[in-house]
Short mmCIF file of C-alpha atoms in Angstrom, two decimals:
data_model
loop_
_atom_site.label_atom_id
_atom_site.label_comp_id
_atom_site.label_asym_id
_atom_site.label_seq_id
_atom_site.Cartn_x
_atom_site.Cartn_y
_atom_site.Cartn_z
CA MET B 229 44.02 -99.51 19.93
CA GLY B 230 48.35 -98.44 17.98
CA THR B 231 47.02 -99.77 14.67
CA LYS B 232 43.06 -98.25 15.55
CA THR B 233 44.72 -94.68 15.65
CA LEU B 234 47.35 -95.37 12.96
CA TRP B 235 43.85 -96.47 10.99
CA LEU B 236 41.81 -93.20 12.13
CA PHE B 237 45.30 -90.87 10.27
CA GLY B 238 45.12 -92.44 7.49
CA ALA B 239 41.83 -91.89 6.92
CA VAL B 240 42.11 -88.07 7.68
CA ARG B 241 45.06 -87.81 5.34
CA ILE B 242 43.89 -89.82 2.36
CA ALA B 243 40.54 -87.89 2.36
CA SER B 244 42.96 -84.45 2.38
CA VAL B 245 44.17 -85.69 -1.23
CA PHE B 246 40.28 -85.16 -2.32
CA ILE B 247 39.75 -82.58 -0.24
CA VAL B 248 41.78 -80.41 0.04
CA SER B 249 41.34 -78.94 -3.89
CA THR B 250 43.00 -75.31 -3.46
CA TRP B 251 46.28 -73.43 -4.66
CA PHE B 252 48.92 -73.01 -1.86
CA VAL B 253 52.59 -72.51 -2.89
CA PRO B 254 54.42 -72.54 -6.46
CA ASP B 255 56.81 -74.78 -4.90
CA GLU B 256 54.39 -77.98 -4.37
CA TYR B 257 54.55 -78.50 -8.20
CA TRP B 258 57.35 -76.68 -9.42
CA GLN B 259 60.01 -78.19 -6.41
CA SER B 260 58.37 -81.82 -6.91
CA LEU B 261 55.80 -82.66 -9.24
CA GLU B 262 56.90 -80.88 -12.49
CA VAL B 263 61.40 -82.32 -11.48
CA ALA B 264 59.66 -85.39 -10.84
CA HIS B 265 57.59 -85.04 -14.77
CA LYS B 266 61.61 -84.53 -15.67
CA LEU B 267 63.05 -87.16 -14.73
CA ALA B 268 60.92 -89.77 -15.94
CA PHE B 269 59.39 -88.33 -18.94
CA ASP B 270 62.42 -86.44 -20.09
CA TYR B 271 60.35 -83.54 -21.24
CA GLY B 272 59.07 -80.49 -18.54
CA HIS B 273 60.77 -77.33 -17.34
CA LEU B 274 63.28 -76.98 -14.45
CA THR B 275 63.47 -73.59 -12.27
CA TRP B 276 66.33 -71.96 -12.22
CA GLU B 277 66.93 -73.70 -8.10
CA TRP B 278 68.31 -76.77 -9.90
CA THR B 279 70.01 -75.31 -12.94
CA ALA B 280 71.99 -73.82 -9.83
CA GLY B 281 72.16 -77.10 -7.82
CA ILE B 282 70.48 -75.76 -5.27
CA ARG B 283 67.40 -78.34 -4.13
CA SER B 284 68.13 -82.51 -3.64
CA TYR B 285 66.42 -84.20 -6.19
CA ALA B 286 65.69 -86.52 -3.01
CA TYR B 287 62.46 -85.74 -2.79
CA PRO B 288 61.55 -85.52 -6.51
CA ALA B 289 62.77 -88.76 -7.03
CA LEU B 290 60.96 -90.56 -5.20
CA PHE B 291 57.67 -88.96 -7.35
CA ALA B 292 60.01 -89.97 -10.38
CA GLY B 293 60.02 -93.35 -10.07
CA LEU B 294 56.09 -93.85 -8.98
CA TYR B 295 55.50 -91.96 -12.14
CA LYS B 296 58.27 -94.14 -13.75
CA LEU B 297 55.77 -96.77 -12.23
CA LEU B 298 53.04 -96.12 -13.89
CA ALA B 299 54.36 -95.69 -16.85
CA LEU B 300 55.49 -99.09 -17.27
CA CYS B 301 52.52 -100.43 -16.53
CA GLY B 302 50.52 -98.01 -18.80
CA LEU B 303 48.90 -96.24 -16.53
CA ASP B 304 50.64 -92.89 -16.67
CA THR B 305 47.55 -90.47 -17.23
CA VAL B 306 46.22 -87.32 -15.90
CA GLU B 307 44.84 -88.41 -13.15
CA LEU B 308 46.87 -91.00 -11.43
CA LEU B 309 50.02 -88.35 -11.70
CA THR B 310 48.25 -85.57 -10.39
CA LEU B 311 46.61 -87.87 -7.19
CA LEU B 312 49.44 -90.87 -6.11
CA PRO B 313 52.34 -88.34 -4.89
CA ARG B 314 49.83 -86.76 -3.00
CA VAL B 315 48.52 -90.55 -1.17
CA LEU B 316 52.37 -91.20 -0.89
CA GLN B 317 53.01 -87.76 1.43
CA ALA B 318 49.22 -88.51 2.92
CA CYS B 319 50.67 -91.88 4.14
CA LEU B 320 53.81 -90.78 5.41
CA SER B 321 52.62 -87.89 6.85
CA ALA B 322 49.66 -90.56 8.70
CA TYR B 323 52.65 -92.48 9.90
CA ALA B 324 53.80 -89.57 11.13
CA ASP B 325 51.24 -88.43 12.54
CA TYR B 326 51.25 -91.81 14.80
CA ARG B 327 54.63 -91.53 16.07
CA PHE B 328 53.83 -87.85 17.11
CA HIS B 329 50.93 -89.55 19.11
CA VAL B 330 52.68 -92.34 20.49
CA TRP B 331 55.33 -89.57 21.75
CA CYS B 332 52.45 -87.47 23.16
CA LYS B 333 52.17 -91.41 24.85
CA ARG B 334 49.45 -91.65 23.60
CA SER B 335 47.31 -88.69 25.12
CA LYS B 336 43.29 -88.14 24.16
CA TRP B 337 44.21 -84.49 23.92
CA SER B 338 47.45 -84.87 21.34
CA LEU B 339 45.47 -87.53 18.76
CA PHE B 340 42.53 -84.57 19.32
CA LEU B 341 44.71 -81.48 18.21
CA LEU B 342 46.46 -83.42 15.33
CA ALA B 343 43.41 -84.35 13.37
CA PHE B 344 41.89 -81.53 14.04
CA SER B 345 44.45 -78.95 13.45
CA TRP B 346 43.63 -76.93 10.47
CA CYS B 347 47.47 -75.97 8.83
CA TRP B 348 47.63 -80.15 8.63
CA PHE B 349 44.95 -81.01 7.37
CA PHE B 350 45.71 -77.80 4.49
CA VAL B 351 49.32 -78.87 3.90
CA ALA B 352 50.16 -83.16 4.84
CA SER B 353 48.61 -84.20 1.59
CA ARG B 354 50.93 -81.50 -0.72
CA THR B 355 53.74 -82.40 -2.28
CA LEU B 356 55.68 -80.15 -0.21
CA ALA B 357 58.79 -80.36 1.53
CA ASN B 358 57.88 -78.43 4.54
CA THR B 359 54.99 -81.28 4.38
CA LEU B 360 58.32 -84.14 4.36
CA GLU B 361 59.78 -81.80 6.97
CA ALA B 362 57.31 -81.61 9.65
CA SER B 363 56.68 -85.38 8.80
CA LEU B 364 60.24 -86.54 9.60
CA THR B 365 59.86 -83.90 12.87
CA MET B 366 57.85 -85.81 14.31
CA ILE B 367 59.41 -88.98 13.54
CA ALA B 368 62.52 -87.33 14.64
CA LEU B 369 60.76 -86.10 18.55
CA SER B 370 59.51 -89.47 18.79
CA HIS B 371 62.87 -90.88 19.14
CA PHE B 372 64.36 -88.06 21.15
CA PRO B 373 66.07 -89.19 23.75
CA TRP B 374 64.25 -87.87 26.49
CA ASN B 375 65.81 -89.97 29.38
CA SER B 376 68.08 -92.62 27.62
CA GLU B 377 71.00 -92.23 25.21
CA CYS B 378 69.14 -93.22 21.85
CA THR B 379 70.46 -91.44 18.71
CA ARG B 380 67.83 -93.25 16.42
CA PHE B 381 66.19 -89.22 15.87
CA LEU B 382 69.85 -88.22 14.43
CA TRP B 383 68.51 -89.87 11.05
CA PRO B 384 65.14 -88.12 9.56
CA VAL B 385 66.88 -84.93 10.90
CA ALA B 386 69.93 -85.85 8.73
CA LEU B 387 68.07 -86.69 5.99
CA SER B 388 66.19 -83.45 6.69
CA PHE B 389 68.61 -81.67 7.11
CA PHE B 390 70.16 -82.01 3.22
CA VAL B 391 66.34 -82.10 2.03
CA ARG B 392 66.07 -78.64 3.11
CA PRO B 393 69.02 -77.35 5.17
CA THR B 394 66.80 -75.10 7.30
CA SER B 395 65.08 -77.98 8.65
CA VAL B 396 67.66 -78.05 11.15
CA ILE B 397 67.19 -74.81 13.04
CA PRO B 398 64.49 -76.46 15.65
CA TRP B 399 66.73 -78.77 15.88
CA VAL B 400 69.92 -76.78 17.29
CA PRO B 401 67.98 -76.62 20.87
CA LEU B 402 67.93 -80.06 21.01
CA CYS B 403 71.20 -81.27 20.46
CA LEU B 404 73.13 -79.49 22.60
CA TYR B 405 70.13 -80.16 25.00
CA HIS B 406 71.31 -83.71 24.31
CA ILE B 407 74.67 -84.01 24.01
CA LYS B 408 74.99 -81.21 27.83
CA LYS B 409 72.97 -83.60 29.38
CA SER B 410 74.77 -87.34 28.13
CA SER B 411 76.41 -89.42 29.94
CA HIS B 412 79.45 -89.62 26.80
CA PRO B 413 82.34 -87.44 26.49
CA THR B 414 80.63 -84.42 24.10
CA TRP B 415 83.41 -85.69 21.38
CA GLU B 416 82.44 -89.07 21.78
CA LEU B 417 78.43 -88.47 20.42
CA VAL B 418 79.45 -85.74 18.35
CA LEU B 419 81.97 -88.05 16.34
CA LYS B 420 80.41 -91.42 16.32
CA ARG B 421 77.21 -90.59 16.75
CA TYR B 422 76.08 -87.20 15.09
CA LEU B 423 78.79 -87.00 12.29
CA LEU B 424 78.86 -91.17 11.62
CA ILE B 425 74.91 -90.20 11.32
CA GLY B 426 75.43 -86.84 8.99
CA VAL B 427 78.02 -88.71 6.88
CA LEU B 428 76.08 -91.80 5.99
CA THR B 429 72.85 -89.36 5.83
CA GLY B 430 74.98 -87.03 3.91
CA ALA B 431 76.90 -90.14 1.33
CA LEU B 432 73.93 -91.03 0.48
CA CYS B 433 71.61 -87.74 -0.17
CA VAL B 434 75.06 -86.39 -2.55
CA GLY B 435 75.03 -89.37 -4.07
CA ILE B 436 71.78 -88.96 -5.16
CA ASP B 437 72.18 -85.03 -6.06
CA SER B 438 75.56 -85.38 -7.90
CA TYR B 439 73.76 -88.69 -10.20
CA PHE B 440 71.09 -86.14 -11.76
CA HIS B 441 72.07 -82.87 -11.46
CA GLY B 442 75.29 -84.10 -13.64
CA SER B 443 78.17 -83.23 -11.23
CA LEU B 444 79.59 -83.27 -7.69
CA VAL B 445 76.26 -80.85 -6.16
CA PHE B 446 76.47 -79.82 -2.75
CA THR B 447 73.31 -79.49 -2.54
CA TRP B 448 72.86 -77.68 1.43
CA TYR B 449 75.93 -75.76 0.78
CA GLU B 450 74.23 -73.91 -2.51
CA PHE B 451 70.70 -73.16 -0.59
CA LEU B 452 72.75 -71.39 2.10
CA LYS B 453 74.76 -69.79 -0.28
CA TYR B 454 72.03 -68.51 -2.07
CA ASN B 455 69.45 -67.96 0.20
CA VAL B 456 71.08 -67.06 2.45
CA LEU B 457 74.57 -64.63 1.97
CA LYS B 458 73.34 -63.57 -1.72
CA GLY B 459 69.65 -63.05 0.09
CA VAL B 460 67.77 -64.15 -3.06
CA GLY B 461 64.77 -64.86 -1.21
CA SER B 462 63.83 -60.94 -0.83
CA PHE B 463 63.98 -61.51 -4.40
CA TYR B 464 60.05 -63.34 -3.30
CA GLY B 465 59.05 -61.41 -1.21
CA GLU B 466 59.70 -59.48 2.28
CA HIS B 467 57.75 -58.86 5.29
CA PRO B 468 58.94 -56.80 8.53
CA TRP B 469 60.70 -59.33 11.36
CA TYR B 470 57.80 -59.12 13.62
CA TRP B 471 55.26 -60.92 10.79
CA TYR B 472 56.17 -64.77 12.29
CA LEU B 473 54.92 -63.36 15.46
CA TYR B 474 51.92 -61.53 14.49
CA ALA B 475 50.68 -63.23 10.91
CA GLY B 476 52.62 -66.30 10.67
CA LEU B 477 52.79 -67.88 13.80
CA PRO B 478 49.03 -67.70 14.63
CA ALA B 479 48.01 -68.43 11.23
CA VAL B 480 49.20 -72.04 11.85
CA LEU B 481 48.04 -72.18 15.12
CA GLY B 482 44.48 -71.33 14.57
CA VAL B 483 42.10 -71.68 17.26
CA TYR B 484 44.79 -73.37 19.06
CA VAL B 485 46.39 -70.02 19.94
CA PRO B 486 45.01 -69.33 22.84
CA PRO B 487 45.54 -73.00 24.79
CA PHE B 488 49.12 -72.27 23.97
CA LEU B 489 50.11 -68.79 24.81
CA LEU B 490 48.62 -70.36 28.73
CA ALA B 491 50.75 -72.82 28.48
CA ALA B 492 53.78 -71.48 27.15
CA TYR B 493 53.17 -68.81 30.32
CA GLU B 494 52.74 -71.37 32.20
CA THR B 495 55.98 -73.61 30.64
CA VAL B 496 58.15 -70.27 31.58
CA ARG B 497 57.05 -70.03 35.11
CA HIS B 498 57.64 -73.49 36.07
CA ARG B 499 60.40 -74.27 33.29
CA GLN B 500 61.49 -76.95 36.46
CA VAL B 501 58.70 -78.75 36.32
CA TYR B 502 57.76 -78.99 33.05
CA ARG B 503 61.73 -79.67 31.58
CA GLU B 504 60.27 -81.22 28.07
CA ARG B 505 58.19 -78.49 27.22
CA ALA B 506 60.38 -75.75 28.13
CA ILE B 507 63.30 -77.70 25.41
CA LEU B 508 60.45 -77.07 22.59
CA LEU B 509 59.73 -74.01 23.85
CA CYS B 510 62.98 -72.85 23.41
CA SER B 511 62.96 -74.90 20.25
CA VAL B 512 59.79 -72.90 19.30
CA PHE B 513 61.46 -69.09 19.88
CA PHE B 514 64.58 -70.19 18.65
CA THR B 515 63.35 -70.96 14.98
CA VAL B 516 59.93 -68.24 15.12
CA LEU B 517 63.37 -65.83 16.03
CA VAL B 518 66.17 -67.30 13.16
CA TYR B 519 63.21 -66.67 10.38
CA SER B 520 62.40 -63.79 11.42
CA LEU B 521 66.08 -62.43 10.81
CA LEU B 522 65.84 -63.13 7.25
CA SER B 523 64.24 -61.28 4.82
CA HIS B 524 61.85 -63.84 2.77
CA LYS B 525 59.05 -64.93 5.18
CA GLU B 526 56.17 -68.05 4.55
CA PHE B 527 54.21 -69.35 6.03
CA ARG B 528 54.85 -72.99 5.44
CA PHE B 529 58.23 -72.00 6.77
CA LEU B 530 56.55 -72.00 10.85
CA VAL B 531 55.02 -76.19 9.53
CA PRO B 532 58.14 -78.14 11.58
CA VAL B 533 57.38 -76.47 14.62
CA LEU B 534 53.13 -77.09 14.24
CA PRO B 535 54.02 -80.75 16.36
CA MET B 536 56.13 -78.89 19.43
CA CYS B 537 53.51 -75.85 19.61
CA LEU B 538 50.54 -79.27 20.05
CA TYR B 539 53.20 -81.28 22.26
CA ILE B 540 53.12 -78.34 24.01
CA THR B 541 49.44 -78.06 24.57
CA ALA B 542 48.42 -80.89 24.72
CA ASP B 543 50.09 -81.36 27.61
CA TYR B 544 48.31 -78.15 28.87
CA LEU B 545 45.35 -79.19 28.06
CA ALA B 546 45.51 -82.59 29.77
CA ARG B 547 46.57 -81.91 32.78
CA TRP B 548 44.06 -79.14 32.17
CA SER B 549 40.96 -81.15 31.76
CA ARG B 550 41.82 -82.87 35.14
CA LYS B 551 40.19 -80.18 36.97
CA ALA B 552 37.58 -78.26 34.24
CA SER B 553 33.84 -79.51 34.20
CA SER B 554 33.03 -82.34 31.69
CA LYS B 555 30.38 -78.91 29.80
CA ILE B 556 33.85 -76.95 29.57
CA ILE B 557 36.04 -79.29 28.52
CA TRP B 558 32.86 -80.43 25.91
CA LEU B 559 32.42 -76.80 24.63
CA THR B 560 35.83 -75.71 24.60
CA ALA B 561 36.16 -79.03 21.94
CA LEU B 562 33.61 -78.04 19.49
CA LEU B 563 35.10 -74.68 19.82
CA PHE B 564 37.99 -76.25 18.35
CA VAL B 565 36.51 -78.26 15.94
CA ALA B 566 33.97 -75.34 14.50
CA ALA B 567 36.56 -73.21 14.07
CA ASN B 568 39.18 -76.09 12.43
CA GLY B 569 36.73 -77.01 10.28
CA LEU B 570 35.45 -73.39 8.99
CA MET B 571 39.33 -72.61 8.44
CA ALA B 572 40.44 -76.54 6.96
CA GLY B 573 36.86 -75.93 4.60
CA TYR B 574 37.28 -72.38 3.16
CA THR B 575 41.79 -73.07 3.09
CA ALA B 576 40.83 -76.88 1.04
CA LEU B 577 37.67 -76.71 -0.97
CA VAL B 578 37.76 -72.80 -1.98
CA HIS B 579 40.10 -70.14 -1.75
CA GLN B 580 42.36 -70.26 -4.86
CA ARG B 581 41.34 -73.40 -6.61
CA GLY B 582 40.97 -71.69 -10.16
CA THR B 583 44.58 -71.60 -11.11
CA LEU B 584 44.10 -75.99 -10.15
CA ASP B 585 41.01 -75.81 -11.61
CA VAL B 586 41.76 -74.79 -15.10
CA MET B 587 44.56 -77.41 -15.80
CA PRO B 588 41.97 -80.36 -16.70
CA TYR B 589 40.78 -78.81 -18.91
CA LEU B 590 43.40 -77.43 -20.65
CA ALA B 591 45.26 -81.26 -20.47
CA THR B 592 41.82 -82.64 -21.93
CA ASN B 593 41.88 -79.97 -25.01
CA ALA B 594 45.29 -80.07 -25.94
CA LYS B 595 45.08 -82.99 -26.27
CA ASP B 596 43.03 -83.35 -29.33
CA TYR B 597 42.77 -79.99 -30.47
CA ARG B 598 44.05 -78.54 -33.80
CA ASP B 599 43.86 -75.34 -34.76
CA GLU B 600 42.72 -74.12 -38.19
CA PHE B 601 46.45 -74.71 -39.74
CA ASN B 602 45.89 -78.49 -38.61
CA ASN B 603 49.03 -77.46 -35.32
CA PRO B 604 49.62 -78.73 -31.86
CA ALA B 605 47.76 -76.35 -29.05
CA LYS B 606 50.16 -74.00 -27.97
CA VAL B 607 49.05 -72.83 -24.11
CA LEU B 608 50.25 -69.24 -23.29
CA PHE B 609 50.06 -68.00 -19.04
CA LEU B 610 49.93 -64.62 -18.15
CA MET B 611 49.47 -65.31 -14.94
CA PRO B 612 52.12 -63.83 -11.81
CA CYS B 613 54.50 -66.01 -12.71
CA HIS B 614 53.88 -70.05 -11.59
CA SER B 615 50.67 -69.63 -10.75
CA THR B 616 49.50 -73.10 -11.97
CA PRO B 617 51.13 -76.52 -12.39
CA LEU B 618 52.58 -77.35 -15.76
CA TYR B 619 53.56 -80.99 -17.64
CA SER B 620 53.65 -82.64 -14.40
CA HIS B 621 49.82 -81.63 -14.99
CA LEU B 622 49.27 -81.95 -18.60
CA HIS B 623 50.87 -84.60 -19.20
CA GLN B 624 51.55 -83.59 -22.44
CA ASN B 625 54.27 -82.15 -24.75
CA VAL B 626 53.35 -79.66 -26.28
CA SER B 627 54.36 -76.08 -26.31
CA VAL B 628 53.89 -73.71 -23.12
CA ARG B 629 55.16 -70.78 -22.56
CA PHE B 630 54.91 -69.29 -19.01
CA LEU B 631 56.36 -65.04 -17.41
CA ARG B 632 59.26 -65.92 -15.32
CA CYS B 633 60.80 -64.31 -12.90
CA GLU B 634 64.13 -65.75 -11.95
CA PRO B 635 65.83 -63.61 -9.17
CA ASN B 636 69.32 -61.78 -10.60
CA LEU B 637 71.69 -63.94 -10.22
CA THR B 638 74.56 -61.65 -12.52
CA ASP B 639 74.03 -59.00 -10.98
CA GLN B 640 72.86 -57.04 -13.81
CA PRO B 641 71.51 -53.36 -13.27
CA ASN B 642 68.30 -52.21 -13.10
CA TYR B 643 67.26 -55.68 -13.68
CA VAL B 644 63.43 -56.44 -13.80
CA ASP B 645 62.07 -59.40 -14.44
CA GLU B 646 59.79 -60.84 -17.58
CA ALA B 647 56.83 -61.33 -15.59
CA ASP B 648 57.39 -57.80 -14.11
CA GLN B 649 58.08 -56.52 -17.15
CA PHE B 650 54.46 -57.96 -18.73
CA TYR B 651 52.75 -55.70 -16.14
CA ASP B 652 54.62 -52.84 -16.54
CA ASN B 653 52.59 -52.43 -20.02
CA PRO B 654 51.13 -55.59 -21.13
CA MET B 655 50.18 -54.93 -24.99
CA GLY B 656 53.91 -53.49 -25.21
CA TRP B 657 55.43 -56.85 -24.02
CA ILE B 658 52.91 -58.65 -26.12
CA ARG B 659 53.81 -56.44 -29.12
CA LYS B 660 57.22 -57.25 -28.53
CA ASN B 661 57.32 -60.69 -28.22
CA LEU B 662 54.25 -62.75 -29.57
CA PRO B 663 54.62 -62.81 -33.63
CA VAL B 664 52.21 -60.91 -35.40
CA HIS B 665 52.25 -63.44 -38.47
CA PRO B 666 51.49 -65.55 -39.80
CA LEU B 667 48.57 -66.27 -37.64
CA SER B 668 48.96 -69.68 -36.94
CA ALA B 669 52.43 -68.43 -35.06
CA LEU B 670 50.43 -66.86 -32.10
CA PRO B 671 48.97 -69.81 -29.04
CA SER B 672 45.80 -71.31 -29.67
CA HIS B 673 45.30 -71.44 -25.76
CA VAL B 674 45.81 -68.25 -23.68
CA VAL B 675 45.03 -68.10 -19.29
CA ALA B 676 45.03 -65.09 -17.49
CA PHE B 677 43.14 -63.65 -14.85
CA ASP B 678 40.24 -61.69 -15.01
CA VAL B 679 41.78 -58.68 -13.50
CA LEU B 680 44.04 -58.55 -17.36
CA GLU B 681 41.37 -58.98 -19.23
CA PRO B 682 40.76 -54.91 -20.09
CA GLN B 683 44.31 -54.56 -20.40
CA ILE B 684 45.12 -56.72 -23.09
CA LYS B 685 41.49 -56.93 -24.67
CA ASP B 686 43.15 -56.00 -28.21
CA PHE B 687 45.02 -58.98 -28.12
CA LEU B 688 41.81 -60.69 -27.22
CA SER B 689 40.29 -59.44 -30.20
CA ILE B 690 40.97 -62.96 -31.63
CA TYR B 691 40.47 -64.94 -29.32
CA GLN B 692 37.28 -66.64 -28.24
CA GLU B 693 36.44 -67.03 -24.49
CA ARG B 694 35.74 -70.37 -23.95
CA ALA B 695 36.39 -71.03 -19.84
CA THR B 696 36.11 -69.15 -16.52
CA PHE B 697 36.79 -70.72 -13.24
CA PHE B 698 36.28 -69.64 -10.18
CA HIS B 699 39.25 -68.38 -7.78
CA THR B 700 39.49 -66.25 -4.85
CA ASP B 701 36.78 -64.54 -3.20
CA TYR B 702 39.38 -62.07 -2.46
CA PRO B 703 41.45 -60.99 -5.73
CA ALA B 704 44.09 -58.50 -5.27
CA GLY B 705 46.88 -56.71 -7.26
CA ARG B 706 47.53 -58.77 -10.22
CA VAL B 707 45.63 -62.12 -8.90
CA GLY B 708 41.87 -61.33 -10.21
CA GLY B 709 38.55 -63.53 -8.73
CA TYR B 710 38.43 -65.53 -11.79
CA VAL B 711 41.23 -67.68 -14.54
CA LYS B 712 40.19 -67.43 -18.03
CA VAL B 713 40.85 -69.75 -21.00
CA TYR B 714 40.68 -68.27 -24.44
CA GLU B 715 41.62 -69.45 -27.68
CA ARG B 716 42.42 -68.66 -30.47
CA PHE B 717 39.38 -68.22 -33.91
CA ASP B 718 39.90 -67.86 -37.77
CA PRO B 719 39.06 -63.95 -38.11
CA ASN B 720 37.16 -64.71 -40.83
CA ALA B 721 35.14 -67.96 -39.61
CA ALA B 722 31.92 -68.19 -37.80
CA PRO B 723 31.83 -67.46 -34.53
CA VAL B 724 32.63 -69.99 -32.19
CA ALA B 725 30.89 -72.01 -29.49
CA ALA B 726 29.89 -69.72 -25.94
CA SER B 727 32.12 -69.77 -22.99
CA THR B 728 31.68 -72.07 -19.96
CA THR B 729 32.00 -71.13 -15.95
CA THR B 730 33.23 -73.55 -13.51
CA ASN B 731 31.85 -71.27 -9.69
CA ALA B 732 33.56 -72.95 -6.41
CA PRO B 733 29.96 -73.95 -4.57
CA SER B 734 29.88 -71.08 -2.27
CA VAL B 735 29.92 -68.81 -5.25
CA VAL B 736 26.01 -68.18 -5.95
CA ASP B 737 25.42 -65.42 -9.18
CA GLU B 738 26.51 -66.62 -12.36
CA TYR B 739 29.79 -64.74 -13.20
CA GLU B 740 28.99 -62.66 -16.20
CA ASN B 741 31.63 -61.44 -18.80
CA GLU B 742 32.52 -58.85 -20.02
CA GLY B 743 31.71 -56.91 -23.74
CA GLU B 744 34.32 -58.43 -25.63
CA ASP B 745 36.53 -55.44 -28.56
CA ASP B 746 35.61 -56.76 -31.88
CA SER B 747 38.62 -55.28 -33.26
CA ILE B 748 41.78 -57.47 -34.79
CA TYR B 749 44.61 -57.40 -33.18
CA ASN B 750 47.10 -55.48 -34.60
CA PRO B 751 50.55 -54.80 -32.80
#
């Protein structure tokens, strides 16, 4: 039974590698695959977090090793470079799923809730540190000593901390409970177990980070210094303190919100009876509380507490099922499947896919491209910063420029990042930052959302629209419904071929190109 369950989870997670084809957050690439590509092939781009030393190389180093192996075998194609890291993460997530199922005493509801969770299906195969964090959390929870003195759970907890320091937050209540209930003296448990495991794991991670950073660095300290003490995270957006309560946690749980709330209510009322659930619920509330105090909030930050929520919900449903009729149970299960299926299907296949679909097109066209002056491709991304992956999905050392958005690390007065400067005055930024002569000095390709086109039509007068990719049904602000690729042409040459359009499966109407200004770009 155990082997079959593991294979089942493996099949679901591997399937998600091929089904999930949409964009989620930049860190999926810029804090993992882009770093790995730079390590393995010695070209690429590292964001400011890596120069500041606030990120650990432990996670991207895994993918860098995989990239090196592919290169040695002559198999370092774009397809494999983008596919195999996700397969690797999917396998780890599948094992974590299995450990979660074991922890839940192999209950059917735990298998069902985890396998059909839209959120976990959406992120389980993504190369995100938060996905690794959630996987390590499930593994650690499966070893947590509710009725023993075992401390094996501390190893994945320690590793998770050094990869992403905030991952320790859900473990504060659990570790305090463990220390309190242990028959060993507190000092002995802390020194001989907690501290020893922390030091050994930390030595390994600090060694890896110091090697790749080039000097002794404690990334966990730098992470806390920049993100907590300096509040750099708020530069990337702020939400009210209650955002996780009305948006964050409900979105992560999805259709499981009603049974989770019922389970939480029952747990609070009978906390002496449901001791494990009470401790886990305390951990969930503590995590939400701490994250609510930080101004920068994201859905992915709550993914590591999803297993705790599902455990509480599964235990509640298992007890509820003993009294409910089989008809009600089946209707409930069908409702869960339908709701999760709709959410997973739309977010995995349709919503925000254009910024990924454009990359294979660019990789293919840049490979053999030569302009009228026999120069290789030069790509300019006029989009919100980090809207697409980069060299990990191009795998060619071509000239690339994108709008930067580093925070104000040097406390400059009236600081405005490059992306904001551009969107404040697109044509002004272009005139200031792009050369006029010779023509070959201009980018050969420009990638932008369709909403930007009217604002830079003079610049695009020497470019031909070559491809259009559907992105989202809900364009907002700087993010449009379509991603467009423009290619520079010689104004004196014959007209080039018409553009191509790639739509999502749900889009029925063919996208119509807007008219272009025939005037030549003139700064």
